[in-house]
Amino acid sequence: MADHSEHVVRASLYWLVWAILIVATFLTAWVATVDLGAFNTVVALFIATCKASIVVLIFMGVKYTHEKMTRPILVGAVFWLLILLILSLADYSSRYAG
Amino acid sequence: MATAAVTTERKNYLNAEYGIRSWLLTTDHKRIALLYLLSITLFFFIGGFFALLIRLELLTPAGDLLTADMYNKAFTMHGQIMVFFFLIPSIPAVLGNFLIPMMIGAKDLAFPRINLLSWYIYVAAGVLYIYCLATGGVDTGWTFYTPYSSMFSNTHVVEAGLAIFIVGFSSILTGLNFVVTVHRMRAPGLTWSRLPLFVWSHYATSIIMLLGTPVIAITLVLVVLERTLNLGIFDPARGGDPVLFQHLFWFYSHPAVYIMILPSMAVMSEIIPCFSRKRVFGYTFVAMSSIAIAAIGFIVWAHHMFVAGISLYSALVFSCLSFLVAVPSAIKVFNWTATMYKGSVSFSTPMLYAMGFIGLFTIGGLTGLFLATLGVDVHVHDTYFVIAHFHYVMVGGAVMGYLGGMHFWWPKISGRMYPEGWGRLAAVVVFIGFNLTFFPQFIVGYLGMPRRYWQYPPEYQVYNVLSTAGASILAVGYLLPMVYLLWSLRYGKIAPDNPWQATGLEWRTASPPPTFNFDETPEVTWEAYEYDKMPLPEEVTLER
Amino acid sequence: MSDRAGIGETPLAVEHEERPELRHHFADVEQQRNAATLGMWWFLGTEIMFFGGMFCAYLVYRRWYFPEFAASSRSLDLIVGTLNTAVLICSSLTVAMSVRAAQLGRRTLQVKLLLATIFFGLVFLGVKAYEWNNKYKEHHIPTFSFSANDLIKENQKLFGLDQLQNDPAKLQERKAEIQRRSQIFFSLYFALTGMHAIHMVIGVGLFGVITWMAYKGRFTPEYHTPLEIAGLYWHFVDIVWIYLFPLLYLIDRRPGA
């Protein structure tokens, strides 16, 4: 009954992703207590983005999907979010902060 | 006049089933479109009633008809009802709902039950808003500016905010349905470059609905929480920033203007080629300009906030970005004009509305450039100049498109022809009434009359009298179609399948269409707007 | 990235008459499934913007009131927060595995994994309730007898209070300011975690229905679209938390800062 092209992922890959996510969670909590100066926030957001990316790619199956629109929608929505954040913050960072 | 022809009618979506249940539980996109038509018409009249109160109050300089508080409520509820309950759902939820599946050769939208759900959400929000209205209304201005809305107003801000929060979901679900339908349900052979421009414009509109609406939803939730739980996020007395509210509000509410105008442009792109008997000029440019308007519309919002205390640098950037929207808008106007050039133009009712649209939208759009200019905006901000500008876009643009579209597709929707003579008369009355109402407001605004006041200095009276007189004419212009369209349901001529000899797929099925739109799924091998290959419409339909 | 197979090349065209899940207006199950997942992806795009408005407010105030945000963030329980993140990650694993079980047609495994998902979801919500209750005890719920006194006591240096000891008027003013600004943090904390929790509650309800459908054997290797799109939703809610965790709990945990 292979009438559709859905990709069945190996269970071991899901376990691997899970392990990475758990390790990254503890890593991000630990690294926050190390003094990296301004880089603490950068590292925290970097780890969060890595975690989010593998959830999207593996758990949500974007890596395997044949749906051509998924990636544009995802990139588009994140881009739209950045429009909101960057243009609003551009105002705040170029005026006197009360 | 009892000449209503008795024909052996074939089954169509109107007579397929009878009874109230068959309407309230329908998943047929055409029936849902009619449900929407009824509900938005109701709100149009409620909103219109408040417009009437405003214009009557402003007839004289003294505050004699309404108290200041009542006036505040009148313009607030006029704005909120017209924007959120009429203009935003008007063309998409009625004409878009009815036509998109037919234009792409589908049996229905991708999610028919979600489509019905969106109407029920709309109704729930509408009931809540009417409750708010009946228990005393709201006076914050349609914009809900904080901290007035969150701290000081003693009116029903929570109910109004929640109603608009809820109605947003109806809009999101409609947009979701359209986008997925356009992606997934097109008939064989109907490639993106063969899509009618109506569909392109609605696709762009849907993107705005999907990516903009949630932002205002969460913003209104925060205002409601601020009122009920005293949060203080937008309250300057407690370290909050009211300008942040304006950022979040306009991030949606500026693109919302394009939710109103893009569907109207969609209608124009169908009417103008049809009544010029020509291919639309520059198909790709018109299609892409819709997408460009949707995208650029999201990066201009702070031009509503030039005097609200945003940084000068940010204001400069937003001023420049705002000019960008003029480019795709102008592309559309020039291409429609070029479509009419050397076409065999017939001045039928829809075409009269379309030509009215081009004129009014041009004025509305160009005065928008005045307002986007930082220096000019500081002078005319919050004056009647702004009021006149956005009414030229939202009424002169969106409502003209809505009425034009209603006439154009009325034969398809109802299976009857409207009386052409009355139609043309109404179109002209609307055009005259509209200009008489709003053009004086440009002048009085430029002279310095601020918006949202119930009294004004006597030297502004002549403009306000002109405006109120125009509003009366406009009201007649809006009532006329109501009357003769209803009349035509019973006494109008039976409409042929394709009275205008138009090219769209929706004209290749019966009028009114069967429940599943087409007897068999059409296969498209042609481009949109091949008017050079279509015969001229028969004389009978262009009753002179 | 190959396109989906044409209708004519698959046995679907022959088969679709017999499929109860196929709704009348779709040509085939493949089209129906693609429409549903596409719709969910667009909806998730909408959800990104929904949380985006609050993230925008968060960023603005975090820039303005960094010391207060850092101190308030430190008052959240790091260990509980970390473990709760892990719980949510476990639930995402069970969701992914249950979709896989559906693909392989293993019904019992599927139901077990779905029940595990609901369990993890409820644990997360329970822990969240525990944390909120702690905040209540610490007088950290905005406007409900909110008090930043504990924050002030623990963060004298961060707030620059040690330099104001000789000027009681300024000291009082600064303390009132800290009170107001940390209240903004907690307003956003409750708005963000509250909105996330509402999404979790909806998710648990959704998975209740999905589990029942799985138990009834509605899902086959060919058709398990409801499970699939509910799974997408669940993973999305997980991702929101993946960002909320560092943004709320880890603003500044450096020792001695």
mmCIF file with all atom_site columns, C-alpha atoms in Angstrom, chain B residues 107-113 172 176 179-180 183-185 203 210-211 214-215 217-218 221 229-233 237-241 244 248 251 516, chain C residues 4 23-26 31 34-36 38-39 42-43 45-46 49-50 53-54 56-57 60-61 64-65 142-144 180-181 183-184 187-188 191 195:
data_model
loop_
_atom_site.group_PDB
_atom_site.id
_atom_site.type_symbol
_atom_site.label_atom_id
_atom_site.label_alt_id
_atom_site.label_comp_id
_atom_site.label_asym_id
_atom_site.label_entity_id
_atom_site.label_seq_id
_atom_site.pdbx_PDB_ins_code
_atom_site.Cartn_x
_atom_site.Cartn_y
_atom_site.Cartn_z
_atom_site.occupancy
_atom_site.B_iso_or_equiv
_atom_site.pdbx_formal_charge
_atom_site.auth_seq_id
_atom_site.auth_comp_id
_atom_site.auth_asym_id
_atom_site.auth_atom_id
_atom_site.pdbx_PDB_model_num
ATOM 1  C CA . LYS B 1 107 ? -16.166 22.336 -5.962 1.00 0.00 ? 107 LYS B CA 1
ATOM 2  C CA . ASP B 1 108 ? -15.665 24.241 -2.742 1.00 0.00 ? 108 ASP B CA 1
ATOM 3  C CA . LEU B 1 109 ? -13.036 25.880 -0.569 1.00 0.00 ? 109 LEU B CA 1
ATOM 4  C CA . ALA B 1 110 ? -10.442 23.549 0.926  1.00 0.00 ? 110 ALA B CA 1
ATOM 5  C CA . PHE B 1 111 ? -12.055 23.576 4.392  1.00 0.00 ? 111 PHE B CA 1
ATOM 6  C CA . PRO B 1 112 ? -15.823 24.056 4.036  1.00 0.00 ? 112 PRO B CA 1
ATOM 7  C CA . ARG B 1 113 ? -16.578 23.445 7.708  1.00 0.00 ? 113 ARG B CA 1
ATOM 8  C CA . ILE B 1 172 ? -7.782  34.497 9.899  1.00 0.00 ? 172 ILE B CA 1
ATOM 9  C CA . LEU B 1 176 ? -6.333  30.408 5.690  1.00 0.00 ? 176 LEU B CA 1
ATOM 10 C CA . VAL B 1 179 ? -4.578  30.469 0.664  1.00 0.00 ? 179 VAL B CA 1
ATOM 11 C CA . VAL B 1 180 ? -4.860  26.704 0.907  1.00 0.00 ? 180 VAL B CA 1
ATOM 12 C CA . HIS B 1 183 ? -2.581  26.335 -3.598 1.00 0.00 ? 183 HIS B CA 1
ATOM 13 C CA . ARG B 1 184 ? -4.358  23.014 -3.610 1.00 0.00 ? 184 ARG B CA 1
ATOM 14 C CA . MET B 1 185 ? -7.686  23.141 -5.398 1.00 0.00 ? 185 MET B CA 1
ATOM 15 C CA . TYR B 1 203 ? -4.211  35.553 -2.185 1.00 0.00 ? 203 TYR B CA 1
ATOM 16 C CA . LEU B 1 210 ? -2.809  35.518 8.315  1.00 0.00 ? 210 LEU B CA 1
ATOM 17 C CA . LEU B 1 211 ? 0.295   37.430 9.339  1.00 0.00 ? 211 LEU B CA 1
ATOM 18 C CA . PRO B 1 214 ? -2.729  37.758 15.202 1.00 0.00 ? 214 PRO B CA 1
ATOM 19 C CA . VAL B 1 215 ? -0.704  40.803 16.215 1.00 0.00 ? 215 VAL B CA 1
ATOM 20 C CA . ALA B 1 217 ? -5.407  39.991 18.532 1.00 0.00 ? 217 ALA B CA 1
ATOM 21 C CA . ILE B 1 218 ? -2.675  39.717 21.141 1.00 0.00 ? 218 ILE B CA 1
ATOM 22 C CA . VAL B 1 221 ? -5.842  40.872 24.715 1.00 0.00 ? 221 VAL B CA 1
ATOM 23 C CA . LEU B 1 229 ? -6.068  42.807 35.890 1.00 0.00 ? 229 LEU B CA 1
ATOM 24 C CA . ASN B 1 230 ? -4.256  46.168 35.949 1.00 0.00 ? 230 ASN B CA 1
ATOM 25 C CA . LEU B 1 231 ? -1.160  44.841 34.197 1.00 0.00 ? 231 LEU B CA 1
ATOM 26 C CA . GLY B 1 232 ? 0.427   48.163 33.221 1.00 0.00 ? 232 GLY B CA 1
ATOM 27 C CA . ILE B 1 233 ? 2.297   47.138 30.079 1.00 0.00 ? 233 ILE B CA 1
ATOM 28 C CA . ALA B 1 237 ? 2.411   55.796 35.122 1.00 0.00 ? 237 ALA B CA 1
ATOM 29 C CA . ARG B 1 238 ? 3.651   52.285 35.832 1.00 0.00 ? 238 ARG B CA 1
ATOM 30 C CA . GLY B 1 239 ? 6.642   52.146 33.525 1.00 0.00 ? 239 GLY B CA 1
ATOM 31 C CA . GLY B 1 240 ? 4.751   50.975 30.445 1.00 0.00 ? 240 GLY B CA 1
ATOM 32 C CA . ASP B 1 241 ? 4.899   52.588 27.046 1.00 0.00 ? 241 ASP B CA 1
ATOM 33 C CA . LEU B 1 244 ? 4.352   50.384 22.084 1.00 0.00 ? 244 LEU B CA 1
ATOM 34 C CA . LEU B 1 248 ? 1.580   46.834 17.703 1.00 0.00 ? 248 LEU B CA 1
ATOM 35 C CA . PHE B 1 251 ? 1.461   46.781 12.587 1.00 0.00 ? 251 PHE B CA 1
ATOM 36 C CA . PHE B 1 516 ? -20.828 21.776 -6.693 1.00 0.00 ? 516 PHE B CA 1
ATOM 37 C CA . ARG C 2 4   ? 3.865   14.582 -5.397 1.00 0.00 ? 4   ARG C CA 1
ATOM 38 C CA . ARG C 2 23  ? -14.504 14.615 1.585  1.00 0.00 ? 23  ARG C CA 1
ATOM 39 C CA . HIS C 2 24  ? -16.531 15.232 -1.523 1.00 0.00 ? 24  HIS C CA 1
ATOM 40 C CA . HIS C 2 25  ? -14.781 18.333 -2.775 1.00 0.00 ? 25  HIS C CA 1
ATOM 41 C CA . PHE C 2 26  ? -11.317 16.801 -2.993 1.00 0.00 ? 26  PHE C CA 1
ATOM 42 C CA . GLN C 2 31  ? -4.919  16.366 -2.184 1.00 0.00 ? 31  GLN C CA 1
ATOM 43 C CA . ASN C 2 34  ? -1.775  18.138 1.458  1.00 0.00 ? 34  ASN C CA 1
ATOM 44 C CA . ALA C 2 35  ? -4.470  20.754 1.991  1.00 0.00 ? 35  ALA C CA 1
ATOM 45 C CA . ALA C 2 36  ? -4.731  19.914 5.687  1.00 0.00 ? 36  ALA C CA 1
ATOM 46 C CA . LEU C 2 38  ? -0.582  23.190 4.333  1.00 0.00 ? 38  LEU C CA 1
ATOM 47 C CA . GLY C 2 39  ? -3.395  24.789 6.306  1.00 0.00 ? 39  GLY C CA 1
ATOM 48 C CA . TRP C 2 42  ? -0.066  28.589 7.538  1.00 0.00 ? 42  TRP C CA 1
ATOM 49 C CA . PHE C 2 43  ? -1.825  28.542 10.885 1.00 0.00 ? 43  PHE C CA 1
ATOM 50 C CA . GLY C 2 45  ? 2.757   31.112 10.708 1.00 0.00 ? 45  GLY C CA 1
ATOM 51 C CA . THR C 2 46  ? -0.173  32.995 12.229 1.00 0.00 ? 46  THR C CA 1
ATOM 52 C CA . MET C 2 49  ? 2.967   36.425 14.809 1.00 0.00 ? 49  MET C CA 1
ATOM 53 C CA . PHE C 2 50  ? 0.548   35.948 17.712 1.00 0.00 ? 50  PHE C CA 1
ATOM 54 C CA . GLY C 2 53  ? 3.488   40.798 19.539 1.00 0.00 ? 53  GLY C CA 1
ATOM 55 C CA . MET C 2 54  ? 4.365   39.779 23.095 1.00 0.00 ? 54  MET C CA 1
ATOM 56 C CA . CYS C 2 56  ? 8.152   42.614 20.789 1.00 0.00 ? 56  CYS C CA 1
ATOM 57 C CA . ALA C 2 57  ? 6.890   44.069 24.081 1.00 0.00 ? 57  ALA C CA 1
ATOM 58 C CA . VAL C 2 60  ? 11.428  46.707 24.339 1.00 0.00 ? 60  VAL C CA 1
ATOM 59 C CA . TYR C 2 61  ? 11.155  46.509 28.120 1.00 0.00 ? 61  TYR C CA 1
ATOM 60 C CA . TRP C 2 64  ? 14.822  49.614 28.952 1.00 0.00 ? 64  TRP C CA 1
ATOM 61 C CA . TYR C 2 65  ? 14.709  47.892 32.314 1.00 0.00 ? 65  TYR C CA 1
ATOM 62 C CA . PRO C 2 142 ? 1.304   41.928 39.272 1.00 0.00 ? 142 PRO C CA 1
ATOM 63 C CA . THR C 2 143 ? -1.128  44.132 41.208 1.00 0.00 ? 143 THR C CA 1
ATOM 64 C CA . PHE C 2 144 ? -2.146  41.342 43.622 1.00 0.00 ? 144 PHE C CA 1
ATOM 65 C CA . ARG C 2 180 ? 7.065   49.332 38.831 1.00 0.00 ? 180 ARG C CA 1
ATOM 66 C CA . ARG C 2 181 ? 9.604   47.918 36.418 1.00 0.00 ? 181 ARG C CA 1
ATOM 67 C CA . GLN C 2 183 ? 6.034   44.415 37.737 1.00 0.00 ? 183 GLN C CA 1
ATOM 68 C CA . ILE C 2 184 ? 6.324   44.903 33.980 1.00 0.00 ? 184 ILE C CA 1
ATOM 69 C CA . SER C 2 187 ? 3.174   41.072 33.626 1.00 0.00 ? 187 SER C CA 1
ATOM 70 C CA . LEU C 2 188 ? 4.982   39.820 30.557 1.00 0.00 ? 188 LEU C CA 1
ATOM 71 C CA . ALA C 2 191 ? 1.146   36.915 29.712 1.00 0.00 ? 191 ALA C CA 1
ATOM 72 C CA . MET C 2 195 ? -0.698  32.216 26.652 1.00 0.00 ? 195 MET C CA 1
#
